[in-house]
Backbone atoms as SQL, in Angstrom:
CREATE TABLE atoms (id INTEGER PRIMARY KEY, chain TEXT, resi INTEGER, resn TEXT, atom TEXT, x REAL, y REAL, z REAL);
INSERT INTO atoms VALUES
  (1, 'A', 1, 'UNK', 'N', 96.715, 87.527, 100.854),
  (2, 'A', 1, 'UNK', 'CA', 96.057, 86.360, 101.429),
  (3, 'A', 1, 'UNK', 'C', 94.543, 86.527, 101.316),
  (4, 'A', 2, 'UNK', 'N', 93.901, 85.456, 100.900),
  (5, 'A', 2, 'UNK', 'CA', 92.449, 85.468, 100.741),
  (6, 'A', 2, 'UNK', 'C', 91.770, 85.201, 102.073),
  (7, 'A', 3, 'UNK', 'N', 90.735, 85.951, 102.351),
  (8, 'A', 3, 'UNK', 'CA', 89.839, 85.654, 103.471),
  (9, 'A', 3, 'UNK', 'C', 88.508, 85.225, 102.894),
  (10, 'A', 4, 'UNK', 'N', 87.893, 84.227, 103.538),
  (11, 'A', 4, 'UNK', 'CA', 86.618, 83.694, 103.076),
  (12, 'A', 4, 'UNK', 'C', 85.559, 83.863, 104.161),
  (13, 'A', 5, 'UNK', 'N', 84.383, 84.309, 103.772),
  (14, 'A', 5, 'UNK', 'CA', 83.277, 84.472, 104.713),
  (15, 'A', 5, 'UNK', 'C', 82.043, 83.805, 104.122),
  (16, 'A', 6, 'UNK', 'N', 81.522, 82.791, 104.826),
  (17, 'A', 6, 'UNK', 'CA', 80.327, 82.101, 104.384),
  (18, 'A', 6, 'UNK', 'C', 79.087, 82.745, 104.987),
  (19, 'A', 7, 'UNK', 'N', 77.984, 82.597, 104.282),
  (20, 'A', 7, 'UNK', 'CA', 76.694, 83.059, 104.783),
  (21, 'A', 7, 'UNK', 'C', 75.593, 82.229, 104.137),
  (22, 'A', 8, 'UNK', 'N', 74.398, 82.341, 104.691),
  (23, 'A', 8, 'UNK', 'CA', 73.250, 81.679, 104.086),
  (24, 'A', 8, 'UNK', 'C', 72.770, 80.438, 104.802),
  (25, 'A', 9, 'UNK', 'N', 73.468, 80.022, 105.850),
  (26, 'A', 9, 'UNK', 'CA', 73.026, 78.860, 106.593),
  (27, 'A', 9, 'UNK', 'C', 71.789, 79.148, 107.420),
  (28, 'A', 10, 'UNK', 'N', 71.241, 78.101, 108.017),
  (29, 'A', 10, 'UNK', 'CA', 70.061, 78.288, 108.851),
  (30, 'A', 10, 'UNK', 'C', 69.332, 76.989, 109.077),
  (31, 'A', 11, 'UNK', 'N', 68.115, 77.133, 109.579),
  (32, 'A', 11, 'UNK', 'CA', 67.254, 75.989, 109.857),
  (33, 'A', 11, 'UNK', 'C', 66.232, 75.859, 108.730),
  (34, 'A', 12, 'UNK', 'N', 66.110, 74.671, 108.187),
  (35, 'A', 12, 'UNK', 'CA', 65.169, 74.445, 107.090),
  (36, 'A', 12, 'UNK', 'C', 64.518, 73.081, 107.284),
  (37, 'A', 13, 'UNK', 'N', 63.290, 72.951, 106.830),
  (38, 'A', 13, 'UNK', 'CA', 62.590, 71.675, 106.929),
  (39, 'A', 13, 'UNK', 'C', 63.077, 70.712, 105.844),
  (40, 'A', 14, 'UNK', 'N', 62.949, 69.417, 106.092),
  (41, 'A', 14, 'UNK', 'CA', 63.295, 68.444, 105.047),
  (42, 'A', 14, 'UNK', 'C', 62.543, 68.746, 103.755),
  (43, 'A', 15, 'UNK', 'N', 63.270, 68.639, 102.655),
  (44, 'A', 15, 'UNK', 'CA', 62.707, 68.969, 101.348),
  (45, 'A', 15, 'UNK', 'C', 62.893, 70.410, 100.952),
  (46, 'A', 16, 'UNK', 'N', 63.344, 71.230, 101.878),
  (47, 'A', 16, 'UNK', 'CA', 63.536, 72.642, 101.598),
  (48, 'A', 16, 'UNK', 'C', 64.847, 72.943, 100.900),
  (49, 'A', 17, 'UNK', 'N', 65.083, 74.237, 100.713),
  (50, 'A', 17, 'UNK', 'CA', 66.273, 74.689, 99.994),
  (51, 'A', 17, 'UNK', 'C', 66.992, 75.788, 100.766),
  (52, 'A', 18, 'UNK', 'N', 68.268, 75.869, 100.540),
  (53, 'A', 18, 'UNK', 'CA', 69.101, 76.954, 101.046),
  (54, 'A', 18, 'UNK', 'C', 70.161, 77.269, 100.005),
  (55, 'A', 19, 'UNK', 'N', 70.597, 78.505, 100.011),
  (56, 'A', 19, 'UNK', 'CA', 71.698, 78.901, 99.138),
  (57, 'A', 19, 'UNK', 'C', 72.810, 79.481, 99.999),
  (58, 'A', 20, 'UNK', 'N', 73.945, 78.816, 99.999),
  (59, 'A', 20, 'UNK', 'CA', 75.095, 79.305, 100.726),
  (60, 'A', 20, 'UNK', 'C', 75.944, 80.178, 99.813),
  (61, 'A', 21, 'UNK', 'N', 76.525, 81.202, 100.405),
  (62, 'A', 21, 'UNK', 'CA', 77.419, 82.090, 99.679),
  (63, 'A', 21, 'UNK', 'C', 78.766, 82.144, 100.373),
  (64, 'A', 22, 'UNK', 'N', 79.797, 82.315, 99.591),
  (65, 'A', 22, 'UNK', 'CA', 81.149, 82.456, 100.131),
  (66, 'A', 22, 'UNK', 'C', 81.794, 83.642, 99.431),
  (67, 'A', 23, 'UNK', 'N', 82.116, 84.653, 100.231),
  (68, 'A', 23, 'UNK', 'CA', 82.725, 85.864, 99.690),
  (69, 'A', 23, 'UNK', 'C', 84.216, 85.842, 99.976),
  (70, 'A', 24, 'UNK', 'N', 85.004, 86.058, 98.946),
  (71, 'A', 24, 'UNK', 'CA', 86.449, 86.094, 99.086),
  (72, 'A', 24, 'UNK', 'C', 86.932, 87.536, 99.014),
  (73, 'A', 25, 'UNK', 'N', 87.869, 87.858, 99.864),
  (74, 'A', 25, 'UNK', 'CA', 88.438, 89.201, 99.842),
  (75, 'A', 25, 'UNK', 'C', 89.937, 89.106, 100.095),
  (76, 'A', 26, 'UNK', 'N', 90.634, 90.151, 99.689),
  (77, 'A', 26, 'UNK', 'CA', 92.056, 90.225, 99.970),
  (78, 'A', 26, 'UNK', 'C', 92.924, 89.417, 99.028),
  (79, 'A', 27, 'UNK', 'N', 92.352, 88.966, 97.908),
  (80, 'A', 27, 'UNK', 'CA', 93.131, 88.148, 96.980),
  (81, 'A', 27, 'UNK', 'C', 94.159, 88.997, 96.251),
  (82, 'A', 28, 'UNK', 'N', 95.370, 88.508, 96.218),
  (83, 'A', 28, 'UNK', 'CA', 96.421, 89.180, 95.476),
  (84, 'A', 28, 'UNK', 'C', 96.523, 88.606, 94.074),
  (85, 'A', 29, 'UNK', 'N', 96.440, 87.289, 93.999),
  (86, 'A', 29, 'UNK', 'CA', 96.629, 86.617, 92.721),
  (87, 'A', 29, 'UNK', 'C', 95.385, 86.689, 91.835),
  (88, 'A', 30, 'UNK', 'N', 94.243, 86.948, 92.440),
  (89, 'A', 30, 'UNK', 'CA', 93.016, 86.931, 91.661),
  (90, 'A', 30, 'UNK', 'C', 92.206, 85.702, 91.973),
  (91, 'A', 31, 'UNK', 'N', 90.947, 85.883, 92.158),
  (92, 'A', 31, 'UNK', 'CA', 90.067, 84.807, 92.603),
  (93, 'A', 31, 'UNK', 'C', 90.066, 83.633, 91.641),
  (94, 'A', 32, 'UNK', 'N', 90.199, 83.916, 90.363),
  (95, 'A', 32, 'UNK', 'CA', 90.044, 82.862, 89.361),
  (96, 'A', 32, 'UNK', 'C', 91.157, 81.820, 89.395),
  (97, 'A', 33, 'UNK', 'N', 92.256, 82.071, 90.104),
  (98, 'A', 33, 'UNK', 'CA', 93.341, 81.078, 90.137),
  (99, 'A', 33, 'UNK', 'C', 93.093, 79.995, 91.173),
  (100, 'A', 34, 'UNK', 'N', 92.068, 80.191, 91.980),
  (101, 'A', 34, 'UNK', 'CA', 91.803, 79.254, 93.059),
  (102, 'A', 34, 'UNK', 'C', 90.835, 78.155, 92.629),
  (103, 'A', 35, 'UNK', 'N', 91.123, 76.948, 93.101),
  (104, 'A', 35, 'UNK', 'CA', 90.105, 75.911, 93.118),
  (105, 'A', 35, 'UNK', 'C', 89.233, 76.177, 94.332),
  (106, 'A', 36, 'UNK', 'N', 87.930, 76.147, 94.149),
  (107, 'A', 36, 'UNK', 'CA', 87.010, 76.430, 95.248),
  (108, 'A', 36, 'UNK', 'C', 86.220, 75.189, 95.602),
  (109, 'A', 37, 'UNK', 'N', 85.969, 75.041, 96.892),
  (110, 'A', 37, 'UNK', 'CA', 85.207, 73.878, 97.320),
  (111, 'A', 37, 'UNK', 'C', 84.329, 74.185, 98.508),
  (112, 'A', 38, 'UNK', 'N', 83.267, 73.417, 98.619),
  (113, 'A', 38, 'UNK', 'CA', 82.412, 73.426, 99.801),
  (114, 'A', 38, 'UNK', 'C', 82.591, 72.093, 100.513),
  (115, 'A', 39, 'UNK', 'N', 82.847, 72.157, 101.804),
  (116, 'A', 39, 'UNK', 'CA', 82.983, 70.995, 102.658),
  (117, 'A', 39, 'UNK', 'C', 81.938, 71.089, 103.756),
  (118, 'A', 40, 'UNK', 'N', 81.719, 69.975, 104.429),
  (119, 'A', 40, 'UNK', 'CA', 80.836, 69.996, 105.584),
  (120, 'A', 40, 'UNK', 'C', 81.353, 69.037, 106.647),
  (121, 'A', 41, 'UNK', 'N', 80.983, 69.353, 107.866),
  (122, 'A', 41, 'UNK', 'CA', 81.367, 68.511, 108.997),
  (123, 'A', 41, 'UNK', 'C', 80.197, 68.398, 109.951),
  (124, 'A', 42, 'UNK', 'N', 79.718, 67.178, 110.089),
  (125, 'A', 42, 'UNK', 'CA', 78.633, 66.901, 111.023),
  (126, 'A', 42, 'UNK', 'C', 79.238, 66.502, 112.367),
  (127, 'A', 43, 'UNK', 'N', 78.480, 66.656, 113.444),
  (128, 'A', 43, 'UNK', 'CA', 79.010, 66.298, 114.779),
  (129, 'A', 43, 'UNK', 'C', 79.503, 64.859, 114.811),
  (130, 'A', 44, 'UNK', 'N', 80.723, 64.675, 115.305),
  (131, 'A', 44, 'UNK', 'CA', 81.280, 63.351, 115.438),
  (132, 'A', 44, 'UNK', 'C', 81.799, 62.737, 114.160),
  (133, 'A', 45, 'UNK', 'N', 81.760, 63.505, 113.070),
  (134, 'A', 45, 'UNK', 'CA', 82.217, 62.984, 111.782),
  (135, 'A', 45, 'UNK', 'C', 83.360, 63.820, 111.231),
  (136, 'A', 46, 'UNK', 'N', 84.085, 63.232, 110.280),
  (137, 'A', 46, 'UNK', 'CA', 85.160, 63.962, 109.632),
  (138, 'A', 46, 'UNK', 'C', 84.601, 64.951, 108.616),
  (139, 'A', 47, 'UNK', 'N', 85.384, 65.981, 108.356),
  (140, 'A', 47, 'UNK', 'CA', 85.010, 66.940, 107.333),
  (141, 'A', 47, 'UNK', 'C', 85.064, 66.237, 105.972),
  (142, 'A', 48, 'UNK', 'N', 84.056, 66.489, 105.161),
  (143, 'A', 48, 'UNK', 'CA', 83.994, 65.842, 103.859),
  (144, 'A', 48, 'UNK', 'C', 83.738, 66.861, 102.760),
  (145, 'A', 49, 'UNK', 'N', 84.251, 66.539, 101.564),
  (146, 'A', 49, 'UNK', 'CA', 84.030, 67.391, 100.417),
  (147, 'A', 49, 'UNK', 'C', 82.603, 67.208, 99.914),
  (148, 'A', 50, 'UNK', 'N', 81.920, 68.313, 99.698),
  (149, 'A', 50, 'UNK', 'CA', 80.555, 68.292, 99.172),
  (150, 'A', 50, 'UNK', 'C', 80.556, 68.586, 97.674),
  (151, 'A', 51, 'UNK', 'N', 81.254, 69.648, 97.290),
  (152, 'A', 51, 'UNK', 'CA', 81.290, 70.045, 95.891),
  (153, 'A', 51, 'UNK', 'C', 82.535, 70.878, 95.639),
  (154, 'A', 52, 'UNK', 'N', 83.056, 70.798, 94.428),
  (155, 'A', 52, 'UNK', 'CA', 84.234, 71.579, 94.095),
  (156, 'A', 52, 'UNK', 'C', 84.129, 72.132, 92.686),
  (157, 'A', 53, 'UNK', 'N', 84.786, 73.253, 92.498),
  (158, 'A', 53, 'UNK', 'CA', 84.827, 73.919, 91.193),
  (159, 'A', 53, 'UNK', 'C', 86.269, 74.343, 90.958),
  (160, 'A', 54, 'UNK', 'N', 86.936, 73.694, 90.018),
  (161, 'A', 54, 'UNK', 'CA', 88.331, 74.016, 89.786),
  (162, 'A', 54, 'UNK', 'C', 88.460, 75.291, 88.954),
  (163, 'A', 55, 'UNK', 'N', 89.649, 75.825, 88.941),
  (164, 'A', 55, 'UNK', 'CA', 89.894, 77.039, 88.161),
  (165, 'A', 55, 'UNK', 'C', 89.768, 76.751, 86.673),
  (166, 'A', 56, 'UNK', 'N', 89.860, 75.489, 86.313),
  (167, 'A', 56, 'UNK', 'CA', 89.701, 75.095, 84.918),
  (168, 'A', 56, 'UNK', 'C', 88.266, 74.785, 84.535),
  (169, 'A', 57, 'UNK', 'N', 87.352, 74.922, 85.493),
  (170, 'A', 57, 'UNK', 'CA', 85.940, 74.732, 85.189),
  (171, 'A', 57, 'UNK', 'C', 85.400, 73.338, 85.428),
  (172, 'A', 58, 'UNK', 'N', 86.193, 72.476, 86.061),
  (173, 'A', 58, 'UNK', 'CA', 85.724, 71.123, 86.353),
  (174, 'A', 58, 'UNK', 'C', 84.949, 71.146, 87.665),
  (175, 'A', 59, 'UNK', 'N', 83.799, 70.538, 87.648),
  (176, 'A', 59, 'UNK', 'CA', 82.929, 70.505, 88.824),
  (177, 'A', 59, 'UNK', 'C', 82.716, 69.064, 89.262),
  (178, 'A', 60, 'UNK', 'N', 82.799, 68.852, 90.560),
  (179, 'A', 60, 'UNK', 'CA', 82.574, 67.528, 91.122),
  (180, 'A', 60, 'UNK', 'C', 81.672, 67.627, 92.343),
  (181, 'A', 61, 'UNK', 'N', 80.928, 66.561, 92.573),
  (182, 'A', 61, 'UNK', 'CA', 80.027, 66.486, 93.715),
  (183, 'A', 61, 'UNK', 'C', 80.215, 65.170, 94.449),
  (184, 'A', 62, 'UNK', 'N', 79.985, 65.211, 95.743),
  (185, 'A', 62, 'UNK', 'CA', 79.892, 63.976, 96.501),
  (186, 'A', 62, 'UNK', 'C', 78.657, 63.221, 96.024),
  (187, 'A', 63, 'UNK', 'N', 78.743, 61.907, 96.030),
  (188, 'A', 63, 'UNK', 'CA', 77.611, 61.100, 95.571),
  (189, 'A', 63, 'UNK', 'C', 76.336, 61.417, 96.351),
  (190, 'A', 64, 'UNK', 'N', 76.489, 61.736, 97.622),
  (191, 'A', 64, 'UNK', 'CA', 75.329, 61.957, 98.480),
  (192, 'A', 64, 'UNK', 'C', 74.542, 63.211, 98.115),
  (193, 'A', 65, 'UNK', 'N', 75.140, 64.110, 97.339),
  (194, 'A', 65, 'UNK', 'CA', 74.451, 65.371, 97.015),
  (195, 'A', 65, 'UNK', 'C', 74.198, 65.547, 95.524),
  (196, 'A', 66, 'UNK', 'N', 74.670, 64.621, 94.721),
  (197, 'A', 66, 'UNK', 'CA', 74.471, 64.735, 93.275),
  (198, 'A', 66, 'UNK', 'C', 72.984, 64.831, 92.937),
  (199, 'A', 67, 'UNK', 'N', 72.670, 65.771, 92.069),
  (200, 'A', 67, 'UNK', 'CA', 71.291, 65.977, 91.665),
  (201, 'A', 67, 'UNK', 'C', 70.508, 66.881, 92.591),
  (202, 'A', 68, 'UNK', 'N', 71.080, 67.209, 93.752),
  (203, 'A', 68, 'UNK', 'CA', 70.383, 68.076, 94.710),
  (204, 'A', 68, 'UNK', 'C', 71.122, 69.393, 94.940),
  (205, 'A', 69, 'UNK', 'N', 72.451, 69.347, 94.906),
  (206, 'A', 69, 'UNK', 'CA', 73.270, 70.534, 95.175),
  (207, 'A', 69, 'UNK', 'C', 73.918, 71.011, 93.883),
  (208, 'A', 70, 'UNK', 'N', 74.113, 72.324, 93.796),
  (209, 'A', 70, 'UNK', 'CA', 74.792, 72.912, 92.646),
  (210, 'A', 70, 'UNK', 'C', 75.795, 73.950, 93.128),
  (211, 'A', 71, 'UNK', 'N', 77.044, 73.784, 92.713),
  (212, 'A', 71, 'UNK', 'CA', 78.075, 74.770, 93.025),
  (213, 'A', 71, 'UNK', 'C', 78.238, 75.696, 91.826),
  (214, 'A', 72, 'UNK', 'N', 78.443, 76.958, 92.111),
  (215, 'A', 72, 'UNK', 'CA', 78.703, 77.918, 91.045),
  (216, 'A', 72, 'UNK', 'C', 79.641, 78.989, 91.585),
  (217, 'A', 73, 'UNK', 'N', 80.304, 79.656, 90.671),
  (218, 'A', 73, 'UNK', 'CA', 81.228, 80.699, 91.088),
  (219, 'A', 73, 'UNK', 'C', 81.102, 81.885, 90.147),
  (220, 'A', 74, 'UNK', 'N', 81.337, 83.055, 90.693),
  (221, 'A', 74, 'UNK', 'CA', 81.333, 84.289, 89.917),
  (222, 'A', 74, 'UNK', 'C', 82.707, 84.917, 90.125),
  (223, 'A', 75, 'UNK', 'N', 83.593, 84.696, 89.172),
  (224, 'A', 75, 'UNK', 'CA', 84.964, 85.191, 89.326),
  (225, 'A', 75, 'UNK', 'C', 85.033, 86.713, 89.315),
  (226, 'A', 76, 'UNK', 'N', 84.085, 87.342, 88.681),
  (227, 'A', 76, 'UNK', 'CA', 84.079, 88.811, 88.643),
  (228, 'A', 76, 'UNK', 'C', 83.735, 89.405, 90.005),
  (229, 'A', 77, 'UNK', 'N', 82.955, 88.649, 90.791),
  (230, 'A', 77, 'UNK', 'CA', 82.535, 89.148, 92.102),
  (231, 'A', 77, 'UNK', 'C', 83.281, 88.462, 93.241),
  (232, 'A', 78, 'UNK', 'N', 84.188, 87.543, 92.909),
  (233, 'A', 78, 'UNK', 'CA', 84.931, 86.800, 93.942),
  (234, 'A', 78, 'UNK', 'C', 83.982, 86.063, 94.881),
  (235, 'A', 79, 'UNK', 'N', 83.021, 85.392, 94.276),
  (236, 'A', 79, 'UNK', 'CA', 82.002, 84.688, 95.058),
  (237, 'A', 79, 'UNK', 'C', 81.876, 83.242, 94.578),
  (238, 'A', 80, 'UNK', 'N', 81.540, 82.368, 95.514),
  (239, 'A', 80, 'UNK', 'CA', 81.159, 81.007, 95.160),
  (240, 'A', 80, 'UNK', 'C', 79.904, 80.667, 95.938),
  (241, 'A', 81, 'UNK', 'N', 79.038, 79.888, 95.316),
  (242, 'A', 81, 'UNK', 'CA', 77.735, 79.593, 95.884),
  (243, 'A', 81, 'UNK', 'C', 77.504, 78.085, 95.949),
  (244, 'A', 82, 'UNK', 'N', 76.612, 77.700, 96.842),
  (245, 'A', 82, 'UNK', 'CA', 76.159, 76.321, 96.896),
  (246, 'A', 82, 'UNK', 'C', 74.645, 76.347, 97.039),
  (247, 'A', 83, 'UNK', 'N', 73.953, 76.003, 95.959),
  (248, 'A', 83, 'UNK', 'CA', 72.506, 75.884, 95.997),
  (249, 'A', 83, 'UNK', 'C', 72.164, 74.481, 96.449),
  (250, 'A', 84, 'UNK', 'N', 71.407, 74.390, 97.519),
  (251, 'A', 84, 'UNK', 'CA', 71.057, 73.096, 98.106),
  (252, 'A', 84, 'UNK', 'C', 69.552, 72.913, 98.058),
  (253, 'A', 85, 'UNK', 'N', 69.115, 71.927, 97.325),
  (254, 'A', 85, 'UNK', 'CA', 67.692, 71.616, 97.196),
  (255, 'A', 85, 'UNK', 'C', 67.395, 70.244, 97.776),
  (256, 'A', 86, 'UNK', 'N', 66.123, 69.989, 98.014),
  (257, 'A', 86, 'UNK', 'CA', 65.692, 68.684, 98.538),
  (258, 'A', 86, 'UNK', 'C', 66.532, 68.267, 99.733),
  (259, 'A', 87, 'UNK', 'N', 66.676, 69.175, 100.660),
  (260, 'A', 87, 'UNK', 'CA', 67.535, 68.924, 101.807),
  (261, 'A', 87, 'UNK', 'C', 66.997, 67.805, 102.684),
  (262, 'A', 88, 'UNK', 'N', 67.941, 67.071, 103.254),
  (263, 'A', 88, 'UNK', 'CA', 67.624, 65.939, 104.112),
  (264, 'A', 88, 'UNK', 'C', 68.222, 66.169, 105.491),
  (265, 'A', 89, 'UNK', 'N', 67.678, 65.530, 106.510),
  (266, 'A', 89, 'UNK', 'CA', 68.273, 65.680, 107.847),
  (267, 'A', 89, 'UNK', 'C', 69.758, 65.328, 107.873),
  (268, 'A', 90, 'UNK', 'N', 70.172, 64.387, 107.055),
  (269, 'A', 90, 'UNK', 'CA', 71.590, 64.007, 107.034),
  (270, 'A', 90, 'UNK', 'C', 72.490, 65.051, 106.380),
  (271, 'A', 91, 'UNK', 'N', 71.910, 66.089, 105.836),
  (272, 'A', 91, 'UNK', 'CA', 72.697, 67.215, 105.326),
  (273, 'A', 91, 'UNK', 'C', 73.072, 68.195, 106.436),
  (274, 'A', 92, 'UNK', 'N', 72.537, 67.975, 107.618),
  (275, 'A', 92, 'UNK', 'CA', 72.843, 68.856, 108.743),
  (276, 'A', 92, 'UNK', 'C', 74.331, 68.811, 109.058),
  (277, 'A', 93, 'UNK', 'N', 74.946, 69.973, 109.086),
  (278, 'A', 93, 'UNK', 'CA', 76.387, 70.063, 109.315),
  (279, 'A', 93, 'UNK', 'C', 76.795, 71.530, 109.315),
  (280, 'A', 94, 'UNK', 'N', 78.040, 71.765, 109.694),
  (281, 'A', 94, 'UNK', 'CA', 78.652, 73.062, 109.449),
  (282, 'A', 94, 'UNK', 'C', 79.290, 72.998, 108.064),
  (283, 'A', 95, 'UNK', 'N', 78.968, 73.968, 107.241),
  (284, 'A', 95, 'UNK', 'CA', 79.471, 74.008, 105.872),
  (285, 'A', 95, 'UNK', 'C', 80.597, 75.040, 105.773),
  (286, 'A', 96, 'UNK', 'N', 81.685, 74.605, 105.160),
  (287, 'A', 96, 'UNK', 'CA', 82.879, 75.446, 105.050),
  (288, 'A', 96, 'UNK', 'C', 83.224, 75.683, 103.583),
  (289, 'A', 97, 'UNK', 'N', 83.669, 76.866, 103.317),
  (290, 'A', 97, 'UNK', 'CA', 84.198, 77.233, 102.004),
  (291, 'A', 97, 'UNK', 'C', 85.718, 77.100, 102.041),
  (292, 'A', 98, 'UNK', 'N', 86.284, 76.609, 100.960),
  (293, 'A', 98, 'UNK', 'CA', 87.732, 76.422, 100.883),
  (294, 'A', 98, 'UNK', 'C', 88.249, 76.954, 99.560),
  (295, 'A', 99, 'UNK', 'N', 89.399, 77.590, 99.626),
  (296, 'A', 99, 'UNK', 'CA', 90.075, 78.068, 98.420),
  (297, 'A', 99, 'UNK', 'C', 91.501, 77.544, 98.435),
  (298, 'A', 100, 'UNK', 'N', 91.938, 76.965, 97.338),
  (299, 'A', 100, 'UNK', 'CA', 93.300, 76.464, 97.288),
  (300, 'A', 100, 'UNK', 'C', 93.896, 76.709, 95.904),
  (301, 'A', 101, 'UNK', 'N', 95.205, 76.884, 95.898),
  (302, 'A', 101, 'UNK', 'CA', 95.945, 76.973, 94.639),
  (303, 'A', 101, 'UNK', 'C', 96.732, 75.682, 94.509),
  (304, 'A', 102, 'UNK', 'N', 96.418, 74.853, 93.531),
  (305, 'A', 102, 'UNK', 'CA', 97.076, 73.559, 93.401),
  (306, 'A', 102, 'UNK', 'C', 98.581, 73.666, 93.310),
  (307, 'A', 103, 'UNK', 'N', 99.267, 72.766, 94.035),
  (308, 'A', 103, 'UNK', 'CA', 100.711, 72.692, 93.955),
  (309, 'A', 103, 'UNK', 'C', 101.470, 73.699, 94.785),
  (310, 'A', 104, 'UNK', 'N', 100.761, 74.537, 95.518),
  (311, 'A', 104, 'UNK', 'CA', 101.426, 75.580, 96.303),
  (312, 'A', 104, 'UNK', 'C', 101.330, 75.364, 97.795),
  (313, 'A', 105, 'UNK', 'N', 100.440, 74.515, 98.222),
  (314, 'A', 105, 'UNK', 'CA', 100.194, 74.357, 99.645),
  (315, 'A', 105, 'UNK', 'C', 99.276, 75.409, 100.229),
  (316, 'A', 106, 'UNK', 'N', 98.808, 76.316, 99.391),
  (317, 'A', 106, 'UNK', 'CA', 97.896, 77.363, 99.867),
  (318, 'A', 106, 'UNK', 'C', 96.487, 76.793, 99.927),
  (319, 'A', 107, 'UNK', 'N', 95.927, 76.777, 101.130),
  (320, 'A', 107, 'UNK', 'CA', 94.567, 76.290, 101.353),
  (321, 'A', 107, 'UNK', 'C', 93.948, 77.133, 102.450),
  (322, 'A', 108, 'UNK', 'N', 92.871, 77.816, 102.108),
  (323, 'A', 108, 'UNK', 'CA', 92.256, 78.788, 103.013),
  (324, 'A', 108, 'UNK', 'C', 90.836, 78.358, 103.324),
  (325, 'A', 109, 'UNK', 'N', 90.461, 78.499, 104.589),
  (326, 'A', 109, 'UNK', 'CA', 89.128, 78.093, 105.042),
  (327, 'A', 109, 'UNK', 'C', 88.361, 79.285, 105.584),
  (328, 'A', 110, 'UNK', 'N', 87.069, 79.244, 105.375),
  (329, 'A', 110, 'UNK', 'CA', 86.190, 80.189, 106.034),
  (330, 'A', 110, 'UNK', 'C', 85.851, 79.683, 107.424),
  (331, 'A', 111, 'UNK', 'N', 85.036, 80.454, 108.127),
  (332, 'A', 111, 'UNK', 'CA', 84.716, 80.122, 109.516),
  (333, 'A', 111, 'UNK', 'C', 83.576, 79.112, 109.622),
  (334, 'A', 112, 'UNK', 'N', 82.856, 78.905, 108.528),
  (335, 'A', 112, 'UNK', 'CA', 81.770, 77.936, 108.514),
  (336, 'A', 112, 'UNK', 'C', 80.411, 78.564, 108.771),
  (337, 'A', 113, 'UNK', 'N', 79.388, 77.905, 108.252),
  (338, 'A', 113, 'UNK', 'CA', 78.018, 78.327, 108.488),
  (339, 'A', 113, 'UNK', 'C', 77.179, 77.088, 108.778),
  (340, 'A', 114, 'UNK', 'N', 76.338, 77.172, 109.796),
  (341, 'A', 114, 'UNK', 'CA', 75.568, 76.012, 110.235),
  (342, 'A', 114, 'UNK', 'C', 74.332, 75.819, 109.358),
  (343, 'A', 115, 'UNK', 'N', 74.135, 74.598, 108.917),
  (344, 'A', 115, 'UNK', 'CA', 72.919, 74.199, 108.208),
  (345, 'A', 115, 'UNK', 'C', 72.252, 73.100, 109.017),
  (346, 'A', 116, 'UNK', 'N', 71.005, 73.334, 109.383),
  (347, 'A', 116, 'UNK', 'CA', 70.250, 72.352, 110.148),
  (348, 'A', 116, 'UNK', 'C', 68.976, 72.021, 109.397),
  (349, 'A', 117, 'UNK', 'N', 68.793, 70.739, 109.098),
  (350, 'A', 117, 'UNK', 'CA', 67.601, 70.278, 108.393),
  (351, 'A', 117, 'UNK', 'C', 66.776, 69.455, 109.373),
  (352, 'A', 118, 'UNK', 'N', 65.650, 70.005, 109.755),
  (353, 'A', 118, 'UNK', 'CA', 64.834, 69.367, 110.773),
  (354, 'A', 118, 'UNK', 'C', 63.400, 69.859, 110.682),
  (355, 'A', 119, 'UNK', 'N', 62.474, 68.970, 111.030),
  (356, 'A', 119, 'UNK', 'CA', 61.071, 69.363, 111.070),
  (357, 'A', 119, 'UNK', 'C', 60.683, 69.793, 112.476);
């Protein structure tokens, strides 16, 4: 079973940048078989997909972050990253890392990391 641990959150001013990291451990099947995603949940709102990177190399972004956020993964290190630039107050949320194997029902979540964009 994979465990996910996010890091890199914090307080940043509007227009600033942060890089979130998600470390996976305990994988039996190998990190590369997982589709990886970053989600976020703001207070009073539903959790939403921010960016995803499939095991086949397909990358998708929410419209609200296109051109500002970049997801990347290092299968050799069992890591996935989210580079966030030009941050806006509306990006404030808890950010979660997710790993899933399509068609199996396996979906694993990290504990989340808080991102606050405020002056």
